[in-house]
mmCIF file of C-alpha atoms in Angstrom:
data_model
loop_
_atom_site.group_PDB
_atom_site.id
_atom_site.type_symbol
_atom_site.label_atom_id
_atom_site.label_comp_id
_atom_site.label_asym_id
_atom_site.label_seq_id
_atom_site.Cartn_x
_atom_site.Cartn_y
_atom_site.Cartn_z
ATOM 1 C CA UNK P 1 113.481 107.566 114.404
ATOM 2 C CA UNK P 2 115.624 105.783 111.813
ATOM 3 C CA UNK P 3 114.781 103.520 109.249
ATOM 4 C CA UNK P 4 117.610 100.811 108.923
ATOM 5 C CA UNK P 5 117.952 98.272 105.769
ATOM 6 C CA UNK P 6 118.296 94.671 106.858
ATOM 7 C CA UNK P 7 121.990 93.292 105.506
ATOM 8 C CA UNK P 8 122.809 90.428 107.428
ATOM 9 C CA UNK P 9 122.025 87.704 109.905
ATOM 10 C CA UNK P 10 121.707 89.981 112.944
ATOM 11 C CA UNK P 11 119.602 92.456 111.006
ATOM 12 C CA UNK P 12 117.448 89.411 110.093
ATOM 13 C CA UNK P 13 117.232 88.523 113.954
ATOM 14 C CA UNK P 14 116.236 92.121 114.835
ATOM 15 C CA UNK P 15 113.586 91.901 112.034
ATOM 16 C CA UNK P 16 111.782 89.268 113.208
ATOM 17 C CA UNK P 17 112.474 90.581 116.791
ATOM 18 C CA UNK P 18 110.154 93.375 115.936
ATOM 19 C CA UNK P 19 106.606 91.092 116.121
ATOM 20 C CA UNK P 20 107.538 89.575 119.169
ATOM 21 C CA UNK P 21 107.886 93.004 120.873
ATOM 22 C CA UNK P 22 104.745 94.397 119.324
ATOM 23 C CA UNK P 23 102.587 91.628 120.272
ATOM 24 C CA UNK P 24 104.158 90.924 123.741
ATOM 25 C CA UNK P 25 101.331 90.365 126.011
ATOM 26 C CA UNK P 26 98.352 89.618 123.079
ATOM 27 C CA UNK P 27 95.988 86.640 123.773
ATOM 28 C CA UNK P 28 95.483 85.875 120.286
ATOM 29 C CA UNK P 29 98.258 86.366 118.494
ATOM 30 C CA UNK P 30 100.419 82.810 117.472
ATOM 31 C CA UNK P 31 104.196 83.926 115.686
ATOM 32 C CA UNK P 32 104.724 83.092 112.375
ATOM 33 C CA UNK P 33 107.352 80.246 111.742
ATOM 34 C CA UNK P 34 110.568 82.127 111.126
ATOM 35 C CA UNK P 35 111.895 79.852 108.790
ATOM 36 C CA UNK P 36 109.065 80.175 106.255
ATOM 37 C CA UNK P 37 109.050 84.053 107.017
ATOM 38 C CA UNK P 38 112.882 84.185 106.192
ATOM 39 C CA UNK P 39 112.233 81.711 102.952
ATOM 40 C CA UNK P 40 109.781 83.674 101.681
ATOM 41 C CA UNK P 41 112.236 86.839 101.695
ATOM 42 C CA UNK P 42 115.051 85.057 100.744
ATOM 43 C CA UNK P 43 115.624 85.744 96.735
ATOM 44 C CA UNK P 44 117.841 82.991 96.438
ATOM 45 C CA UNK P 45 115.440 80.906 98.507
ATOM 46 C CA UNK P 46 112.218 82.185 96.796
ATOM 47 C CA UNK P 47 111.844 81.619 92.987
ATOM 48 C CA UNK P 48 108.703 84.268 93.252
ATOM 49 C CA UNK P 49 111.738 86.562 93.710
ATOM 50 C CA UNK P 50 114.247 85.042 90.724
ATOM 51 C CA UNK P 51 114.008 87.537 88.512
ATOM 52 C CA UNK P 52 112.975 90.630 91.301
ATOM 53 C CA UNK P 53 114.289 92.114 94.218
ATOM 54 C CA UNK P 54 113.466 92.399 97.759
ATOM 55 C CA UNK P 55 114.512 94.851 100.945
ATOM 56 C CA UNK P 56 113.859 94.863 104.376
ATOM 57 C CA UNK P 57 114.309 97.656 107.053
ATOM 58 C CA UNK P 58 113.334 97.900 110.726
ATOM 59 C CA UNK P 59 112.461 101.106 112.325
ATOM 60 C CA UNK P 60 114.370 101.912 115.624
ATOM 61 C CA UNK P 61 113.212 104.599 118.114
ATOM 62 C CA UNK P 62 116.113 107.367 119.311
ATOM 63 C CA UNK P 63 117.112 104.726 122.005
ATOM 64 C CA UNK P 64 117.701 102.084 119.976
ATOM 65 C CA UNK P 65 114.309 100.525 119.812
ATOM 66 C CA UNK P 66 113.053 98.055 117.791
ATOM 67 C CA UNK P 67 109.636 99.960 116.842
ATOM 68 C CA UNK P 68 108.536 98.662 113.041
ATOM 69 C CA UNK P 69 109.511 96.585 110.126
ATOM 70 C CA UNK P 70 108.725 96.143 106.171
ATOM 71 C CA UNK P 71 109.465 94.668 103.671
ATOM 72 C CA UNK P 72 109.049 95.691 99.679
ATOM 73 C CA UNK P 73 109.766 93.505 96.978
ATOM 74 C CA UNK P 74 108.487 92.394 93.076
ATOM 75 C CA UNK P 75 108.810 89.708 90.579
ATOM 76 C CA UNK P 76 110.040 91.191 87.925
ATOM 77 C CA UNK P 77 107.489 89.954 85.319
ATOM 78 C CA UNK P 78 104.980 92.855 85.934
ATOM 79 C CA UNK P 79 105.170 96.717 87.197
ATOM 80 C CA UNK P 80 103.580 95.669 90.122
ATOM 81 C CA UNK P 81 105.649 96.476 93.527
ATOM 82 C CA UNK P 82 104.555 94.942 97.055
ATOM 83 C CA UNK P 83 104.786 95.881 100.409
ATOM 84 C CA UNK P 84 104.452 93.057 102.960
ATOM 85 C CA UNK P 85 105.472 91.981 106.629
ATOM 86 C CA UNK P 86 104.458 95.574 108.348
ATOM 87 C CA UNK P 87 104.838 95.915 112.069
ATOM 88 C CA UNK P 88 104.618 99.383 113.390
ATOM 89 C CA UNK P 89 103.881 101.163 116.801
ATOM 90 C CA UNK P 90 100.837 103.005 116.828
ATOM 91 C CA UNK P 91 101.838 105.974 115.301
ATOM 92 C CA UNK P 92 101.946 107.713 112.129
ATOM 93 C CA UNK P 93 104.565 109.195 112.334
ATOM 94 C CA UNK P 94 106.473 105.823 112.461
ATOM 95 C CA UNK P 95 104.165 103.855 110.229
ATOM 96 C CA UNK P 96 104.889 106.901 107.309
ATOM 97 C CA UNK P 97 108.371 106.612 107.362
ATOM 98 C CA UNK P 98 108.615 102.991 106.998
ATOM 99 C CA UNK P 99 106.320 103.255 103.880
ATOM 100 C CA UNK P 100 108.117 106.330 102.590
ATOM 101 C CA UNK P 101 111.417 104.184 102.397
ATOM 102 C CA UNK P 102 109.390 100.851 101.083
ATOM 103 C CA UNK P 103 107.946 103.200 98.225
ATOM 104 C CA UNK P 104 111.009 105.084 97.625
ATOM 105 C CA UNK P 105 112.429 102.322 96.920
ATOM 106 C CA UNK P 106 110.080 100.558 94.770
ATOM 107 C CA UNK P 107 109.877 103.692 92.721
ATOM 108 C CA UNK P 108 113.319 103.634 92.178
ATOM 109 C CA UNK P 109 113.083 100.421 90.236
ATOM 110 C CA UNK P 110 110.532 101.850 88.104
ATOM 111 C CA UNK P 111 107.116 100.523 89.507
ATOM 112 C CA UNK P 112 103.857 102.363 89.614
ATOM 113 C CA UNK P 113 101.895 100.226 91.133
ATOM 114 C CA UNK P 114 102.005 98.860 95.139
ATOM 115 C CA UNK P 115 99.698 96.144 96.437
ATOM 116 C CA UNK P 116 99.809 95.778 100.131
ATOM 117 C CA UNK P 117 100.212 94.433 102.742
ATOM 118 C CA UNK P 118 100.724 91.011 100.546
ATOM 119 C CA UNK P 119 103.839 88.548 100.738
ATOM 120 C CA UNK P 120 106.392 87.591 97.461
ATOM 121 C CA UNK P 121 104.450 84.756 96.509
ATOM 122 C CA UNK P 122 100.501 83.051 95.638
ATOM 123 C CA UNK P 123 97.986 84.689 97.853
ATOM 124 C CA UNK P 124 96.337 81.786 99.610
ATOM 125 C CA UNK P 125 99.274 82.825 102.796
ATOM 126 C CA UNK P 126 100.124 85.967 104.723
ATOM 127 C CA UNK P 127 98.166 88.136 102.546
ATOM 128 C CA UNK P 128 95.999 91.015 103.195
ATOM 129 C CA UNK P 129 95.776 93.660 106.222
ATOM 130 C CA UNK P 130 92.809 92.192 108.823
ATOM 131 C CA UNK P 131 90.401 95.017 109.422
ATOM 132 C CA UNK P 132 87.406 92.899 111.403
ATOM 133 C CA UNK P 133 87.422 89.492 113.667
ATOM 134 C CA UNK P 134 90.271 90.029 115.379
ATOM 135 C CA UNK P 135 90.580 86.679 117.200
ATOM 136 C CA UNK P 136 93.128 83.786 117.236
ATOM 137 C CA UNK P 137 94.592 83.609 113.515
ATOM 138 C CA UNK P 138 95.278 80.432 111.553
ATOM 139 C CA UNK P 139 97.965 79.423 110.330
ATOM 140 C CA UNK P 140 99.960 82.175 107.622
ATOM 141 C CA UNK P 141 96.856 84.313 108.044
ATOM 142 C CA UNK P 142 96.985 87.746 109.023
ATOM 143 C CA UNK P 143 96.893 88.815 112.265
ATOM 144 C CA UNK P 144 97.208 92.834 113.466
ATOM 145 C CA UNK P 145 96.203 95.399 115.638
ATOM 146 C CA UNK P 146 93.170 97.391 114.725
ATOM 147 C CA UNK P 147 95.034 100.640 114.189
ATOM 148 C CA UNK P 148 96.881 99.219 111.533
ATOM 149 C CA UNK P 149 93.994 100.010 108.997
ATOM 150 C CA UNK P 150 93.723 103.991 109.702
ATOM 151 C CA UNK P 151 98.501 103.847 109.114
ATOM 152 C CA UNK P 152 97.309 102.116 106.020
ATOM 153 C CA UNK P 153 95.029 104.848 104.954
ATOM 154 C CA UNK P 154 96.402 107.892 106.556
ATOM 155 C CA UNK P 155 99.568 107.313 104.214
ATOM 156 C CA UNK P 156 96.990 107.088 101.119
ATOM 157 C CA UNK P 157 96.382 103.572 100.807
ATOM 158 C CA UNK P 158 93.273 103.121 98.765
ATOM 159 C CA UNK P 159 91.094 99.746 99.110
ATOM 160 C CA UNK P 160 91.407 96.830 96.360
ATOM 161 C CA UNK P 161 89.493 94.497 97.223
ATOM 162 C CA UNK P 162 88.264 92.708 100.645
ATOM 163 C CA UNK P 163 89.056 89.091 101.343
ATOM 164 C CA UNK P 164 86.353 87.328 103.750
ATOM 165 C CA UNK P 165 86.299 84.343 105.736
ATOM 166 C CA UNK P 166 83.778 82.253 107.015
ATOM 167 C CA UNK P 167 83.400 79.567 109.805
ATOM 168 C CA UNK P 168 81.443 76.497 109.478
ATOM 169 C CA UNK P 169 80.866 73.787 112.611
ATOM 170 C CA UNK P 170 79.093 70.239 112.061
ATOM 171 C CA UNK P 171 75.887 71.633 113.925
ATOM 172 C CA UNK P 172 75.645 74.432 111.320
ATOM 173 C CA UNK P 173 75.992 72.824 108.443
ATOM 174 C CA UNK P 174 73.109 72.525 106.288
ATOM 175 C CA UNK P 175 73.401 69.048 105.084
ATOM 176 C CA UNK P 176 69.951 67.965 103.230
ATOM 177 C CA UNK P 177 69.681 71.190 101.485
ATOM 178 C CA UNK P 178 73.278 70.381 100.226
ATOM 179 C CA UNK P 179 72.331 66.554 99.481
ATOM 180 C CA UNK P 180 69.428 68.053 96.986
ATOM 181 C CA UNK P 181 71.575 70.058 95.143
ATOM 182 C CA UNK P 182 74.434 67.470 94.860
ATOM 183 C CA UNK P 183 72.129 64.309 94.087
ATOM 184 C CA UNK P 184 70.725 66.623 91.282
ATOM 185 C CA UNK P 185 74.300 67.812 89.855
ATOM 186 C CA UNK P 186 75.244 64.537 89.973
ATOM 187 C CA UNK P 187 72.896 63.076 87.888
ATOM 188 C CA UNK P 188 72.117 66.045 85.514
ATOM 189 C CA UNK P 189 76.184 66.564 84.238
ATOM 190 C CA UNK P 190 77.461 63.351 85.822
ATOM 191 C CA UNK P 191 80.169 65.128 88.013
ATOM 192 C CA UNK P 192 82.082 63.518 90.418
ATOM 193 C CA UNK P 193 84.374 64.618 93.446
ATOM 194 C CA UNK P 194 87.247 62.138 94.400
ATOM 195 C CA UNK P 195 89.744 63.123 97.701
ATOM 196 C CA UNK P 196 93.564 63.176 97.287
ATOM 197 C CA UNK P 197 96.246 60.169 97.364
ATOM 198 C CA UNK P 198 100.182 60.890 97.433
ATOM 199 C CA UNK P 199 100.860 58.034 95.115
ATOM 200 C CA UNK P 200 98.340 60.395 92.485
ATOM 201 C CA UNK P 201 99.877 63.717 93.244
ATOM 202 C CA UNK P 202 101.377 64.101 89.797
ATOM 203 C CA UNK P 203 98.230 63.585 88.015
ATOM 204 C CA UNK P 204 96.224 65.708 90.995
ATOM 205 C CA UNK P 205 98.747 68.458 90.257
ATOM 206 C CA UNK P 206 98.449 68.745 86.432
ATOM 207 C CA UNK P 207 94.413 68.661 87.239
ATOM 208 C CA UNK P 208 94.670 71.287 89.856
ATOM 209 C CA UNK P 209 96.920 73.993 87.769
ATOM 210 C CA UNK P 210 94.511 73.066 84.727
ATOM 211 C CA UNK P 211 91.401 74.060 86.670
ATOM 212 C CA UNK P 212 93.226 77.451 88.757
ATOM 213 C CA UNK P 213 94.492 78.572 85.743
ATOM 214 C CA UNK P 214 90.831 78.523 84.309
ATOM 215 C CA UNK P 215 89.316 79.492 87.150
ATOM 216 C CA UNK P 216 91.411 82.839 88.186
ATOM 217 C CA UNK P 217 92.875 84.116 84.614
ATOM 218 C CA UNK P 218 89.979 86.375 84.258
ATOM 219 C CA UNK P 219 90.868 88.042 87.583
ATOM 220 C CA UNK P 220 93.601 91.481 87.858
ATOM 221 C CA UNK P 221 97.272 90.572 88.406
ATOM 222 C CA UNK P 222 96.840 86.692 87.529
ATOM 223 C CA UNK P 223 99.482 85.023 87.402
ATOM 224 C CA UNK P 224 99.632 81.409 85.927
ATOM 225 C CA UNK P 225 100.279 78.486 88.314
ATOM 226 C CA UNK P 226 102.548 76.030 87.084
ATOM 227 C CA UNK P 227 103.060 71.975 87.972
ATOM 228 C CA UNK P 228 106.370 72.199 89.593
ATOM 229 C CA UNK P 229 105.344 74.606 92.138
ATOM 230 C CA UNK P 230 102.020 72.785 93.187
ATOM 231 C CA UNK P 231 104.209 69.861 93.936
ATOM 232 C CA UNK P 232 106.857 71.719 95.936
ATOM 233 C CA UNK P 233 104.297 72.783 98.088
ATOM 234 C CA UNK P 234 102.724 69.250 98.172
ATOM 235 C CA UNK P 235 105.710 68.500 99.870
ATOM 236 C CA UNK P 236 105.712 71.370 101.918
ATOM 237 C CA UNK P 237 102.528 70.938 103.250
ATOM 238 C CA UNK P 238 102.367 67.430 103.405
ATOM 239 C CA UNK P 239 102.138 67.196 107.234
ATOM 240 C CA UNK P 240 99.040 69.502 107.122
ATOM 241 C CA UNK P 241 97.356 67.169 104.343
ATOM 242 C CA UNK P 242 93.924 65.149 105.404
ATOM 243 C CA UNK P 243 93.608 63.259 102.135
ATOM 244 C CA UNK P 244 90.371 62.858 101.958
ATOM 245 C CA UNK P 245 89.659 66.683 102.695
ATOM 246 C CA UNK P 246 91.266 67.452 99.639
ATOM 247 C CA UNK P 247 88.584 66.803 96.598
ATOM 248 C CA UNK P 248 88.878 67.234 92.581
ATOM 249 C CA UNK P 249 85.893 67.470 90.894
ATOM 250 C CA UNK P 250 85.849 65.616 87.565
ATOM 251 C CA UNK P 251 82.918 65.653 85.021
ATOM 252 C CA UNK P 252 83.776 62.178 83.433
ATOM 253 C CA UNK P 253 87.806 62.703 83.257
ATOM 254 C CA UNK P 254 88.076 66.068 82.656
ATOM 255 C CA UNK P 255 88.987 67.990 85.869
ATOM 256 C CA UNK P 256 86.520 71.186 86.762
ATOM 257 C CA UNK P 257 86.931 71.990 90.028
ATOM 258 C CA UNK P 258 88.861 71.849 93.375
ATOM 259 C CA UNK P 259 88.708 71.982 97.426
ATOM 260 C CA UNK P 260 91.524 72.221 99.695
ATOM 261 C CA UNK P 261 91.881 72.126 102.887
ATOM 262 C CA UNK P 262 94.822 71.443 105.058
ATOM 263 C CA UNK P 263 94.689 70.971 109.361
ATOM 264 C CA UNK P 264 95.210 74.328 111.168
ATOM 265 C CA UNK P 265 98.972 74.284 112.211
ATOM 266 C CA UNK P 266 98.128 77.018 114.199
ATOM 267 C CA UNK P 267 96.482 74.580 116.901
ATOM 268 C CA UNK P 268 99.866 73.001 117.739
ATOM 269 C CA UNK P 269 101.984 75.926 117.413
ATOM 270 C CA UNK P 270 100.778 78.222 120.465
ATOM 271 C CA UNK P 271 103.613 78.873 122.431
ATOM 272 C CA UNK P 272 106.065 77.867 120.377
ATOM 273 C CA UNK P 273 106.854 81.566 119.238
ATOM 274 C CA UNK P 274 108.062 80.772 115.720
ATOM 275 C CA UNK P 275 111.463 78.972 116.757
ATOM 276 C CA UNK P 276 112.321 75.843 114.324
ATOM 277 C CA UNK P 277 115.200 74.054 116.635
ATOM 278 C CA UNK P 278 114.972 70.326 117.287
ATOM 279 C CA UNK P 279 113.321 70.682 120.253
ATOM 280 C CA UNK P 280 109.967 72.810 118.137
ATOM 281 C CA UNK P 281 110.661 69.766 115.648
ATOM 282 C CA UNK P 282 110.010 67.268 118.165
ATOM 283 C CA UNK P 283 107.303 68.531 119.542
ATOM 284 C CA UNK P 284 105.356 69.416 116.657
ATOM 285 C CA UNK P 285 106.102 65.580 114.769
ATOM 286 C CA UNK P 286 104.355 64.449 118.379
ATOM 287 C CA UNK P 287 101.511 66.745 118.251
ATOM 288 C CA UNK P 288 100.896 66.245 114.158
ATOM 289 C CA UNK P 289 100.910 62.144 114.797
ATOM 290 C CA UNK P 290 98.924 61.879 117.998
ATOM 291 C CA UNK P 291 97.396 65.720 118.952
ATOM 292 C CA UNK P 292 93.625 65.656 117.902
ATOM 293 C CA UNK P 293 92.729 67.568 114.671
ATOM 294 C CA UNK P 294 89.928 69.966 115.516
ATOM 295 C CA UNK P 295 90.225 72.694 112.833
ATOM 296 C CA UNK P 296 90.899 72.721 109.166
ATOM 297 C CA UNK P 297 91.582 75.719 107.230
ATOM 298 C CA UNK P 298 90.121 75.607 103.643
ATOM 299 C CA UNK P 299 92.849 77.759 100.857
ATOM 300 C CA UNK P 300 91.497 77.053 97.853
ATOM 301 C CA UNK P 301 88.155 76.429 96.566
ATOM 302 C CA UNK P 302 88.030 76.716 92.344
ATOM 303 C CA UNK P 303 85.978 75.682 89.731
ATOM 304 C CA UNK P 304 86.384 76.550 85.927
ATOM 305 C CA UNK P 305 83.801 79.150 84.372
ATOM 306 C CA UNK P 306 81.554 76.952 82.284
ATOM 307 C CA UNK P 307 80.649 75.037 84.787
ATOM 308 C CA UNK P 308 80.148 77.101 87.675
ATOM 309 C CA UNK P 309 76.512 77.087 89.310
ATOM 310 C CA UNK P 310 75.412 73.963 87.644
ATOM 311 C CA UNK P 311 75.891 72.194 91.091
ATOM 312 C CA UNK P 312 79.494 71.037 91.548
ATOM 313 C CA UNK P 313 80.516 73.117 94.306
ATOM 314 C CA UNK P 314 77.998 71.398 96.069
ATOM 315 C CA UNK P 315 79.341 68.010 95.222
ATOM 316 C CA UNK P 316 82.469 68.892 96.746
ATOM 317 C CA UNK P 317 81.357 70.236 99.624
ATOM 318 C CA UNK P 318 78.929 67.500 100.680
ATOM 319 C CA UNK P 319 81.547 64.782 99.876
ATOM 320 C CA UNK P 320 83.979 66.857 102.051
ATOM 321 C CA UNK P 321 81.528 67.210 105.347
ATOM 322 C CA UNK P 322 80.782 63.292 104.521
ATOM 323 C CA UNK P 323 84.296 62.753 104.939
ATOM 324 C CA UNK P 324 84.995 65.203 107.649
ATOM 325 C CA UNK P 325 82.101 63.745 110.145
ATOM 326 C CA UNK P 326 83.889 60.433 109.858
ATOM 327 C CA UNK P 327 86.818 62.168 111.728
ATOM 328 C CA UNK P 328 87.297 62.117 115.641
ATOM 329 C CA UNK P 329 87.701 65.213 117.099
ATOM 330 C CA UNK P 330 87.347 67.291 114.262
ATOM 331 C CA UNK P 331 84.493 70.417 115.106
ATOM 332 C CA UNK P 332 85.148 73.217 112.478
ATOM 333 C CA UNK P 333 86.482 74.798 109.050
ATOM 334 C CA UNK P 334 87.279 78.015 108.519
ATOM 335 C CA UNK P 335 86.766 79.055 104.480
ATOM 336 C CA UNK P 336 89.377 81.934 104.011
ATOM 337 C CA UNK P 337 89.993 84.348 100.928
ATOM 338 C CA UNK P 338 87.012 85.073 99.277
ATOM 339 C CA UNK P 339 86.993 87.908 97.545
ATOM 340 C CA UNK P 340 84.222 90.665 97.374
ATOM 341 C CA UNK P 341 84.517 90.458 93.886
ATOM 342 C CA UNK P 342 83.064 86.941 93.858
ATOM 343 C CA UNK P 343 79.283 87.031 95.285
ATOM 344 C CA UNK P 344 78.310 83.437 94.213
ATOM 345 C CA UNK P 345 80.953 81.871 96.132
ATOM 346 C CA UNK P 346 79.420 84.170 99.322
ATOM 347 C CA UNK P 347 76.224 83.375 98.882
ATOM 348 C CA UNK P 348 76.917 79.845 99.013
ATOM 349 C CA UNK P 349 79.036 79.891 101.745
ATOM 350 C CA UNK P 350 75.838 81.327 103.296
ATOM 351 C CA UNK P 351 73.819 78.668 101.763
ATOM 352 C CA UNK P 352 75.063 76.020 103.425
ATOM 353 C CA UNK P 353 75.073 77.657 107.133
ATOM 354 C CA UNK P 354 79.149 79.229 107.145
ATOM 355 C CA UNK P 355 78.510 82.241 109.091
ATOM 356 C CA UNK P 356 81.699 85.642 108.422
ATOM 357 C CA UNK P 357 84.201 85.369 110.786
ATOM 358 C CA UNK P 358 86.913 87.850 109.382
ATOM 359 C CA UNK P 359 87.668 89.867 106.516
ATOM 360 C CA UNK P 360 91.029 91.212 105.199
ATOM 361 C CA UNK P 361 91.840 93.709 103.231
ATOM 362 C CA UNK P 362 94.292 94.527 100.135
ATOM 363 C CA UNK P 363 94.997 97.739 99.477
ATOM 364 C CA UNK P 364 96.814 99.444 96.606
ATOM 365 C CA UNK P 365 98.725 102.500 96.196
ATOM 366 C CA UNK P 366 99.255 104.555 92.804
ATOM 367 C CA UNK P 367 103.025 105.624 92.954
ATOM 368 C CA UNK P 368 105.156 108.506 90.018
ATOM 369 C CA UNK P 369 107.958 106.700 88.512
#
């Protein structure tokens, strides 16, 4: 077996190559877009990356094989490496050898710490190794084989922290319970949720970075969110955007909380097998404009410490299902990344009838510089 760094446009090819081997023949699995995989591990292309580095290698079997990928890149701005985009046969052997050169390297450039598997950028996408509900992913979520988990920990990967996610339908949804607790918010601190307009998306992104960067600085590796970025991927995501599935919570004008949501592209994209030509272009503008929306996909849900648990997570959420039943076709959310560390937001995921559907996994590895 030999490990080979990625250097040019075939290597790229043969890197991508790699999941559509490994998954040949698997019901659930939906490819990543290969443009957005490529963007994200482009360092030109990726300002995540500006002032880090990034590497790629693919693992090739004595024949030639295409038998594992990974990447390994950081920011710069921490001593915190990452290892992301791992594809391996099932077999240690193979799996070791890809992380031996991904930590070699990252100990080279003086890091101590790896987080994996994670992606060079915000963690709401392609982050976290899925260890249970192994059925159809969404879209930039996770998807792997089970064995992946015992590669990750044979190596010496050690558990950070668990991500879960939940699935809510209409006929779950436990709407007067919710309408109590909102009427009673409402009128006891006055909040208010309002959904999204483009012609507002300056003002909605100021609010949005105010309240994340509340909301998360207290948490390990934080890294501030700033204006410029939330609207680049505004415009990114645009396509995916139900406006008024996106709500800010306000407690007169003073933004305290958040909900987003964006449509599952993964419901258009089976079969597509991550190609971007004009003919994928084509047919995805067709399906976005006229295919029926059944599933969003909830990727961030914040609200800033002083006033969580007075009520206005329940504001949100029962102006969101309000808006949502209005909607033809629509049947179900899935709530991703919530994090072990944060019980309340469980239990009211639970409170209001979301029942688990998967969890993920980030794990980190302690490296010698």
């Amino acid at each position: 077996m030999e490990a080979q760094e990625i250097t040019d446009f075939n290597g790229q090819k043969q890197f991508l190559a790699v999941a559509n081997i490994l998954y040949r023949g698997d019901p659930n699995w939906i490819a990543p877009l290969e443009g957005e995989v490529l963007h994200l591990l482009n360092q030109e292309q990726n300002k995540w990356l500006a002032k880090g580095s990034v590497k790629l290698w693919v693992l090739k079997d004595a024949e030639k094989g295409l038998i594992g990928r990974v990447a390994a890149f950081y920011s710069g701005r921490d001593k915190l490496g990452r290892i992301g985009f791992f594809e391996c046969i099932h077999n240690q052997d193979a799996a070791n050898l890809l992380f031996d050169t991904a930590v070699t390297w990252l100990q080279e450039q003086g890091l101590d710490l790896i987080e994996a598997p994670v992606q060079p950028g915000s963690r709401e996408a392609y982050w976290g190794l899925l260890i249970d509900g192994f059925s159809r992913p969404a879209f930039q979520d996770v998807y792997n084989p089970p064995y992946y988990q015992s590669l990750f920990e044979a190596y010496g990967f050690r558990k950070d922290y668990d991500q879960e996610t939940a699935l809510i339908r209409a006929e779950w949804f436990k709407a007067e319970r919710l309408s109590v607790i909102a009427d009673h918010a409402i009128a006891k601190h006055h909040y208010r949720s309002v959904g999204f307009t483009w012609k507002n998306r300056a003002k909605l992104a100021k609010d949005l970075c105010r309240v994340y960067n509340l909301a998360w600085q207290v948490h390990e590796h934080f890294q501030e969110l700033g204006e410029a970025e939330v609207l680049e991927l505004m415009q990114a995501m645009k396509p995916l955007m139900v406006p008024e599935l996106i709500r800010m919570a306000y407690q007169g004008d003073e933004p305290i909380g958040f909900f987003v949501s964006l449509r599952d592209l993964n419901q258009y994209l089976r079969g597509m097998k991550g190609k971007q030509g004009l003919w994928f272009k084509l047919r995805l503008a067709m399906k976005l404009k006229f295919g029926v929306n059944r599933r969003m996909r909830a990727i961030l849900f914040g609200v800033v410490p002083e006033h969580q648990n007075r009520g206005v997570e329940s504001v949100m959420i029962y102006d969101y299902f309000r808006a949502a039943q209005k909607m033809k076709g629509l049947d179900e959310l899935e709530l991703s990344w919530v994090g072990d560390f944060n019980p309340r937001m469980l239990r009211l995921l639970e409170g209001i009838g979301a029942r688990p559907y998967k969890r993920h996994r980030t794990f980190s590895l302690r490296i010698r510089t």
